[in-house]
Coordinates of C-alpha atoms in Angstrom, one line a residue:
X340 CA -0.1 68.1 -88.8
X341 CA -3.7 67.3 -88.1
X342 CA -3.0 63.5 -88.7
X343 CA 0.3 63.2 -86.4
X344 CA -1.3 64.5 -83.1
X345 CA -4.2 61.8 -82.6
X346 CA -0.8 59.6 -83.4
X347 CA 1.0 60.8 -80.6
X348 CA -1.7 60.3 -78.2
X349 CA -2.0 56.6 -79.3
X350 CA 1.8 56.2 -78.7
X351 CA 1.8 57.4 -75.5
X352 CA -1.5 55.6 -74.6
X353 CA 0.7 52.4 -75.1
X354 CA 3.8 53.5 -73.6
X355 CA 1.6 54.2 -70.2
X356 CA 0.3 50.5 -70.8
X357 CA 3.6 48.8 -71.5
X358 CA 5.0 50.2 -68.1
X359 CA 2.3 49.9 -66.1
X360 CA 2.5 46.2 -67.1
X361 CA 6.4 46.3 -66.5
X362 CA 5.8 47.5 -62.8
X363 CA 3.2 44.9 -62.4
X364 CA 5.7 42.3 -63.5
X365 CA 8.6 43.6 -61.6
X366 CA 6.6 44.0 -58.2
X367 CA 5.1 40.4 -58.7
X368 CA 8.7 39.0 -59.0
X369 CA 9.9 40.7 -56.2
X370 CA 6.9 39.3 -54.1
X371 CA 8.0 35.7 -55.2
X372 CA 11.9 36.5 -54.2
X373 CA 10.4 37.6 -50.7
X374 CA 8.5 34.8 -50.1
X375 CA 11.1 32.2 -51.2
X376 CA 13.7 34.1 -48.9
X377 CA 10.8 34.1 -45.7
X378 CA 9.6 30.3 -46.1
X379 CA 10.5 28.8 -42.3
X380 CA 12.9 25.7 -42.3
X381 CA 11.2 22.7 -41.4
X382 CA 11.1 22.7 -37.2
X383 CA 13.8 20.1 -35.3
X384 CA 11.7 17.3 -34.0
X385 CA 12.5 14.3 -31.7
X386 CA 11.3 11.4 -33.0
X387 CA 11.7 7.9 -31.3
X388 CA 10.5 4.4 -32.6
X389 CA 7.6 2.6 -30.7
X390 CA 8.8 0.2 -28.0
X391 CA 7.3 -3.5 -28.3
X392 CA 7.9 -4.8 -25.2
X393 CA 6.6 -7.7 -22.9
X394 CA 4.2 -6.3 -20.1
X395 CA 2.9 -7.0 -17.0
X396 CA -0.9 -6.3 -15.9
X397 CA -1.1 -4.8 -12.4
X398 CA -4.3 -3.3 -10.9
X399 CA -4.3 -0.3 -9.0
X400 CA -5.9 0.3 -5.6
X401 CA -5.2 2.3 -2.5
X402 CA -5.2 1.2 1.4
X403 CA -4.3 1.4 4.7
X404 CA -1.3 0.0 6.6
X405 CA -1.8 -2.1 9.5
X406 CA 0.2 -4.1 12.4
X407 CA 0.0 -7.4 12.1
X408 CA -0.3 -7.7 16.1
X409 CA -1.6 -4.8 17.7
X410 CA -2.0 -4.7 21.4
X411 CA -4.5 -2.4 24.0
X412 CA -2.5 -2.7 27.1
X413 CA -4.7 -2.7 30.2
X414 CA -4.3 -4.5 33.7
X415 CA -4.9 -7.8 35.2
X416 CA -5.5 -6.2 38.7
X417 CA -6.5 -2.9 40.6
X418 CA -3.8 -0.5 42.0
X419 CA -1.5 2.1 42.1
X420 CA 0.6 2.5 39.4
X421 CA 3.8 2.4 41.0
X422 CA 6.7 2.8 37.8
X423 CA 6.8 3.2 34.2
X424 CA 9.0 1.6 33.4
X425 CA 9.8 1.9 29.6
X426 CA 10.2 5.0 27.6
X427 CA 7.7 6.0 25.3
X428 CA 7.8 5.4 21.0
X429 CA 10.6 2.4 21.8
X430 CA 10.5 -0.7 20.4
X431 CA 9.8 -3.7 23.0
X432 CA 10.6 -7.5 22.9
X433 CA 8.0 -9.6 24.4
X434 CA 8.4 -10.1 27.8
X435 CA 10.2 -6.6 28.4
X436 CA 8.4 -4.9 31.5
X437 CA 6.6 -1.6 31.0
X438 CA 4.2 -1.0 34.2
X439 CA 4.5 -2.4 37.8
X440 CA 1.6 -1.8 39.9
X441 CA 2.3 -1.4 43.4
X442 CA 2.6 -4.8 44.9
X443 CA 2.1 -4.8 48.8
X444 CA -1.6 -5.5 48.5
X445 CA -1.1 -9.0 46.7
X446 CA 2.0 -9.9 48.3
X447 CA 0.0 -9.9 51.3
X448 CA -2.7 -11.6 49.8
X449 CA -0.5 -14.1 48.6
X450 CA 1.0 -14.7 52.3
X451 CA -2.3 -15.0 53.5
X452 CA -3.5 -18.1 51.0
X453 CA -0.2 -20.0 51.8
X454 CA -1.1 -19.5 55.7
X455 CA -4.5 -20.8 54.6
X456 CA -3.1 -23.7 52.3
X457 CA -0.5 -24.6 55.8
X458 CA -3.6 -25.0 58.3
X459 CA -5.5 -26.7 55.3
X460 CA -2.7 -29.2 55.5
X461 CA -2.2 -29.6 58.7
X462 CA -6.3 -30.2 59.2
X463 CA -6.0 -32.9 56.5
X464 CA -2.9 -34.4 58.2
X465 CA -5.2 -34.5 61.5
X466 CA -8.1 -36.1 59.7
X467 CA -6.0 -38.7 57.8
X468 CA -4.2 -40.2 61.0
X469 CA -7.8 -39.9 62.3
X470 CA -9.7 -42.4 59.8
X471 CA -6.1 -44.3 60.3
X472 CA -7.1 -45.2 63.6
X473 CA -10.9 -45.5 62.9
X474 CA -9.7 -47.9 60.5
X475 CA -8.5 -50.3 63.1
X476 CA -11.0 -49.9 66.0
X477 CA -13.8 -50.9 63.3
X478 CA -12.1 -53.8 62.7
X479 CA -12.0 -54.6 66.2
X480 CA -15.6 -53.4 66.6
X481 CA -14.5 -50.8 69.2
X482 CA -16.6 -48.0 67.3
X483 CA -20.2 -47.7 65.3
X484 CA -20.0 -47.5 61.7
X485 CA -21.4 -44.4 61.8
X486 CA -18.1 -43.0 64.0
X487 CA -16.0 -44.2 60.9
X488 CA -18.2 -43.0 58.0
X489 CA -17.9 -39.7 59.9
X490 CA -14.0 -39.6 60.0
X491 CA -14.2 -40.9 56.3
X492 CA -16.2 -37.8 55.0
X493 CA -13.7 -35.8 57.7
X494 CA -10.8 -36.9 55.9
X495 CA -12.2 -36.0 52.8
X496 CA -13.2 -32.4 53.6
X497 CA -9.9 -32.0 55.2
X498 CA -8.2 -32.4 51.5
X499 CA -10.8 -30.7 49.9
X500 CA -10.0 -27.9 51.8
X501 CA -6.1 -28.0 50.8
X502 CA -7.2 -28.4 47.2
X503 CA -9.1 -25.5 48.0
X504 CA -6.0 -23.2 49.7
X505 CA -3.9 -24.6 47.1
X506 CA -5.6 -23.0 44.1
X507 CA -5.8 -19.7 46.3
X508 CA -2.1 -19.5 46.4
X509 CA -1.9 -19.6 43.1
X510 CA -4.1 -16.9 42.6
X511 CA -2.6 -14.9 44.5
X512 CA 0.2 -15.9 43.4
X513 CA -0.9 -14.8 39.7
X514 CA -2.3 -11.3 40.9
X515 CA 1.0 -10.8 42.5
X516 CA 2.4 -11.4 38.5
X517 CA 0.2 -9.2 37.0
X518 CA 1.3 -6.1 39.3
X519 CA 4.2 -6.2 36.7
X520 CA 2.9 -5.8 33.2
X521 CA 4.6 -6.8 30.6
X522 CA 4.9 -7.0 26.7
X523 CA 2.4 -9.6 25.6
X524 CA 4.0 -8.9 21.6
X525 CA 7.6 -7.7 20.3
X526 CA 6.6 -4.0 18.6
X527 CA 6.9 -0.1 19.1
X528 CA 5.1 0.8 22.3
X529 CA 2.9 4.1 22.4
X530 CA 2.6 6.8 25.0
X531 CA 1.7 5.9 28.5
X532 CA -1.7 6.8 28.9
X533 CA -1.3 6.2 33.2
X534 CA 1.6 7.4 34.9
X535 CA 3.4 7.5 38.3
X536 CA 0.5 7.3 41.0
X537 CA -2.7 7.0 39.1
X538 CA -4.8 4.4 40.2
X539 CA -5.3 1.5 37.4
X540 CA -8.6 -0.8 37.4
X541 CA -8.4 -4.3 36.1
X542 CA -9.4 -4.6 32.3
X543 CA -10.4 -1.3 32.1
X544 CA -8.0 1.2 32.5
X545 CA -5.8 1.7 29.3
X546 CA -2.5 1.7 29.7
X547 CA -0.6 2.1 26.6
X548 CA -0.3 0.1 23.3
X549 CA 2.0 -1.9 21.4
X550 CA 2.1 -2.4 17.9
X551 CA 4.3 -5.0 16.1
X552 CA 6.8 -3.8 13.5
X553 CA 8.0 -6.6 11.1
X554 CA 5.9 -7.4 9.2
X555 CA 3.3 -5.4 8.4
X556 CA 0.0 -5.7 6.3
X557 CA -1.9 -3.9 4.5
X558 CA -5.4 -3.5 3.6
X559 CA -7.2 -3.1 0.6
X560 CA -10.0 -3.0 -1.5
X561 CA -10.4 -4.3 -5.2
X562 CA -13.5 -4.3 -7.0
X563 CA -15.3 -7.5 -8.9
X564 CA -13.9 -7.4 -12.1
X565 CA -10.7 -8.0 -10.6
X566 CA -11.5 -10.3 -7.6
X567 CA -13.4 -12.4 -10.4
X568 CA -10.3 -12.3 -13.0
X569 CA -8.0 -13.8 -9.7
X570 CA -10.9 -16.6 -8.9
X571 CA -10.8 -17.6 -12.4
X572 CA -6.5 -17.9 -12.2
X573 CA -7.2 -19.8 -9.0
X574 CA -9.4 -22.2 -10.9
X575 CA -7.2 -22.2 -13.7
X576 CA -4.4 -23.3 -11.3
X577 CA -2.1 -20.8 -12.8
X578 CA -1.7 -19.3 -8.6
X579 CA -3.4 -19.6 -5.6
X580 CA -4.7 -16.1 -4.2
X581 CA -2.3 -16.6 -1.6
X582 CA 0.9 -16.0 -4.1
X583 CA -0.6 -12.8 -5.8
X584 CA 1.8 -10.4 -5.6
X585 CA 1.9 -6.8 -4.9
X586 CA 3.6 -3.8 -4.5
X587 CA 3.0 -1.2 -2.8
X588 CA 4.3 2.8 -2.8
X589 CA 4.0 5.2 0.2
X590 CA 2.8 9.0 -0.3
X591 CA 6.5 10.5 -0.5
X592 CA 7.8 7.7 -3.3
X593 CA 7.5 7.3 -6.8
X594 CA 6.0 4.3 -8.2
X595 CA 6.0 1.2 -6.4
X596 CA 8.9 -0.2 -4.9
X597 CA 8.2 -2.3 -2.0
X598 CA 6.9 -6.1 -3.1
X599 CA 4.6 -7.9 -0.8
X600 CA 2.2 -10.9 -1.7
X601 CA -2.0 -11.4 -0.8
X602 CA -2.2 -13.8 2.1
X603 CA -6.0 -12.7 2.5
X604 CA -9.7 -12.3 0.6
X605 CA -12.6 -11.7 2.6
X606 CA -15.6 -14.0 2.3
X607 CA -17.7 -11.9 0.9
X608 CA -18.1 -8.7 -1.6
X609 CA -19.3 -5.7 -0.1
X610 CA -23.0 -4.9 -1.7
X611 CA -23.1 -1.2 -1.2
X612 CA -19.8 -0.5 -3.1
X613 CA -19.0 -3.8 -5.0
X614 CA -15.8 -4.2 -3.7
X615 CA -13.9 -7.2 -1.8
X616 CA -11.2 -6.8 1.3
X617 CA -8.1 -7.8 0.7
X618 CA -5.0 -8.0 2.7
X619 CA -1.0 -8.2 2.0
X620 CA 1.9 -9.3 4.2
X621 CA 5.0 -6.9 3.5
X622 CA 8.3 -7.1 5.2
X623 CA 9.1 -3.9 7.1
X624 CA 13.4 -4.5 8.2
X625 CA 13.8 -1.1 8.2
X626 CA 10.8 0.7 9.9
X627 CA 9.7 2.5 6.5
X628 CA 6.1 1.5 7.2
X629 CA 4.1 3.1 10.2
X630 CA 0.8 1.6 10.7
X631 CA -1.8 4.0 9.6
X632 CA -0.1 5.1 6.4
X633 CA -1.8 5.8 2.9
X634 CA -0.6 3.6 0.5
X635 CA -0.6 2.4 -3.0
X636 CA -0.7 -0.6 -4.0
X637 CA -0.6 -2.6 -7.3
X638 CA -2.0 -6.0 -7.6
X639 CA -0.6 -8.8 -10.2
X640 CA -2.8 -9.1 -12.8
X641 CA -2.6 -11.6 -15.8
X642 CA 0.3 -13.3 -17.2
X643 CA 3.0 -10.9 -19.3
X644 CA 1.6 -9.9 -22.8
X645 CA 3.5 -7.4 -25.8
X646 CA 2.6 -3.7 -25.6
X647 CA 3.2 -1.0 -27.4
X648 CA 5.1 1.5 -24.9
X649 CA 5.6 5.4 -25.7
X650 CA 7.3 8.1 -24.1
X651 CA 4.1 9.9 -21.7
X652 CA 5.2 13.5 -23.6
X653 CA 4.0 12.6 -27.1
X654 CA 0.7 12.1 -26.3
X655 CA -1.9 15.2 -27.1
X656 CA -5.1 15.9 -25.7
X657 CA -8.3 17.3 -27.8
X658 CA -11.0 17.0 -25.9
X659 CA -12.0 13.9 -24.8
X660 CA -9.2 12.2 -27.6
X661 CA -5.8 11.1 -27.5
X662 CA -3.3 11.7 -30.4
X663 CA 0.5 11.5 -31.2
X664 CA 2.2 12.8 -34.4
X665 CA 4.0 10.0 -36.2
X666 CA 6.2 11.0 -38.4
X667 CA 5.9 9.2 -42.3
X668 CA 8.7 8.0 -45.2
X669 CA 8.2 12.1 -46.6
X670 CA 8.8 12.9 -43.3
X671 CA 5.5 15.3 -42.6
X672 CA 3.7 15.2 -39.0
X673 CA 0.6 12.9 -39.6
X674 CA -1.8 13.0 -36.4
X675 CA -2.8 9.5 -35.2
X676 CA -5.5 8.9 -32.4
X677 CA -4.7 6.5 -29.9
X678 CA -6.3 4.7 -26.6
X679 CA -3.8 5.0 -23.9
X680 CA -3.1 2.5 -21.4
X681 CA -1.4 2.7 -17.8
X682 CA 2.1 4.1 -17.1
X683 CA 4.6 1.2 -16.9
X684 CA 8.6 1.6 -15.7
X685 CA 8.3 5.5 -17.2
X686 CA 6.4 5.0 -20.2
X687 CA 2.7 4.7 -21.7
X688 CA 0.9 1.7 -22.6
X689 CA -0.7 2.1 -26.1
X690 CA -3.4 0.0 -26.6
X691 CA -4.6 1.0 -29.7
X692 CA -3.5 3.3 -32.4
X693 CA -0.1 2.4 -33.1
X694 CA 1.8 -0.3 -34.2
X695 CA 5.4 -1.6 -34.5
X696 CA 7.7 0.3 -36.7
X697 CA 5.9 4.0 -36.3
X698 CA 8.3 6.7 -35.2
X699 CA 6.7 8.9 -32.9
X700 CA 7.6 12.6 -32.3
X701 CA 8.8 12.6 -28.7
X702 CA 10.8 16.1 -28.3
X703 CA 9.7 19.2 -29.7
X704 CA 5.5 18.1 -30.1
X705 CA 4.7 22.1 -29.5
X706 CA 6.3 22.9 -32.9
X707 CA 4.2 21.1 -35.1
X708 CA 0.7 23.2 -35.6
X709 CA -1.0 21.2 -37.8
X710 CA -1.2 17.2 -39.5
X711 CA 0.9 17.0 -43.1
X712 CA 3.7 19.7 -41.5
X713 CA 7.0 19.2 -42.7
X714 CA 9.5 18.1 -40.3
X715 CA 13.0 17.4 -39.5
X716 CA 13.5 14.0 -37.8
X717 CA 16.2 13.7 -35.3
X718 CA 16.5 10.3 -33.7
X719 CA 16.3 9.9 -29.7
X720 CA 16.0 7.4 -27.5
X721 CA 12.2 6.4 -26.0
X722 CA 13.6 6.4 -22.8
X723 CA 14.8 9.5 -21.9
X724 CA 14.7 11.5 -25.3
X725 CA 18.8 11.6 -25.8
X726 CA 19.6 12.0 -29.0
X727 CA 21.2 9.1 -31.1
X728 CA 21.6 10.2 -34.4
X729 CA 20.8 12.9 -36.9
X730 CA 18.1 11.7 -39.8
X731 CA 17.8 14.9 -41.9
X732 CA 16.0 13.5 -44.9
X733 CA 14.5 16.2 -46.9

């Protein structure tokens, strides 16, 4: 009996260890169920292969539009105004009349020169039949030579004087023209600036302007780099600066769709901000260009090379880098930095980083939180991000 209880303790010393170590095993299996039945799925991803396309280099800048004609509209000649005779923001043709100054003055004036230019003529009819006769008594000796030099230089002065009349008549007869002003250009007229009774003064009073509307041009600068690149194609013969071409978006559109070409450099770069005029001739059928408008405009660069394009939503930013997940044969999320390029027809340029055949992850980028995540590919288009097929390869 003094044996068999220090037994009993030992027994039940291992009978506590053998269950402790059976809870121990139990709980740790149940932990492993629990985390094989709360493991996520792989996330649905877009992923779309890299375009390889042919590209072409255009050259951003902003500018101004601009009339090709533009017009300050002032007078000729001094006076009332007496009509206006268009209505204001219309479009014009040259010739059409827009002013008419009152006219009384120089309709006057212009009677008065032909009264002048009649006696003129009559004068010079007088003196001619004069020197006529003279002509014949000096022959006959019946006057001095002095007489008929004196009827000469008569005659003389008497069509002088007609010359003279004559050229005020048509003066006159000009200032009485110019009492009706009209549309030196075919464009968009402004506001009249002089109405109904103001008094106009010759070359200095504004009247209104007129603006042509088709074509239009528009100014712009580039910088050095570029203007140098285009001298160098010009010596290259591959096109004259006047065949660059352009195109050009307003403030309200979306890209660029109105094409134009450079009919003009300036002479010279500016010093203070490195950067040479230019100017573009675009055709403007239906009014969608005002002068004065913001614009911007793409110039042609070099010929067409091969890009690699991407859809614009793959691309990450850290920091000051780039990145896109591609997505590899196991099909886990691998991070790859890139050097992006310009936007061209909806996509990004890549121009370094990727290379034909990756398969970039285009829908669904927010889901992957770190490089070497597993994924589950579905194919979609670059354009647009439809889908095209399921690829579940796990």
């Amino acid at each position: 009996m003094l044996h068999s209880r220090p037994r009993r303790r030992v027994w039940r010393a291992l009978a506590a260890t053998g269950l402790a170590a059976a809870v121990a095993f139990a709980v740790a299996g149940c932990d492993t169920r629990a985390q094989d039945q709360t493991a996520p799925a792989p996330p649905d991803v877009g992923v779309a292969a890299v375009l390889s396309e042919q590209v072409q280099d255009w050259n951003e800048a902003t500018g101004r539009i601009a009339a090709v004609e533009s017009v300050e509209l002032r007078p000729r000649v001094s006076g009332y105004v007496e009509r206006v005779a268009y209505a204001e923001g219309d479009e014009v043709a040259k010739g059409d009349l827009l002013f008419v100054i009152d006219p009384r003055p120089y309709r006057a004036a212009l009677q008065r020169a032909e009264a002048e230019l009649a006696r003129a003529r009559a004068e010079a009819q007088l003196a001619k039949t004069r020197h006529t006769r003279a002509q014949s008594l000096i022959e006959a000796s019946a006057i001095s030579r002095d007489d008929f030099e004196a009827r000469s230089a008569g005659l003389a002065e008497a069509e002088a004087a007609v010359r003279a009349a004559q050229a005020m008549v048509e003066t006159a007869r000009l200032d009485l023209a110019f009492t009706q002003v009209r549309a030196p250009v075919a464009g968009r007229a402004g506001r009249a600036m002089l109405t109904t009774g103001n008094l106009a003064q010759a070359d200095a009073s504004l009247l209104t302007t007129v603006v042509s509307q088709d074509p239009v041009h528009v100014y712009f600068e580039t910088d050095e780099r570029t203007f140098l690149r285009h001298q160098a194609m010009s010596r290259a013969g591959e096109r004259r600066n006047a065949d660059n071409a352009v195109r050009v978006g307003l403030a309200d559109e979306a890209g660029h769709p109105h094409a134009g070409t450079v009919d003009f450099l300036d002479n010279q770069i500016n010093p203070a901000t490195g950067t040479v005029r230019a100017r573009a001739v675009l055709p403007n059928p239906d009014r969608r260009f005002t002068p004065g408008l913001f614009a911007r405009v793409q110039l042609e660069g070099a010929s067409a090379r091969p890009a690699i394009l991407i859809d614009d939503k793959a691309v990450i930013t850290d920091q000051d880098r780039k990145y896109v997940y591609v997505v590899g044969e196991d099909n886990t999320a691998q991070r790859r930095d890139i050097v992006p390029g310009r936007m061209v027809e909806g996509l990004r340029v890549v121009e370094s980083g990727l290379a034909t055949g990756d398969r970039v992850i285009v829908n669904g980028v927010q889901k992957v939180f770190m490089p070497g995540m597993p994924v589950a590919p579905q194919a979609v288009a670059m354009r647009g991000g439809q889908p095209i097929e399921a690829v579940a390869k796990r």
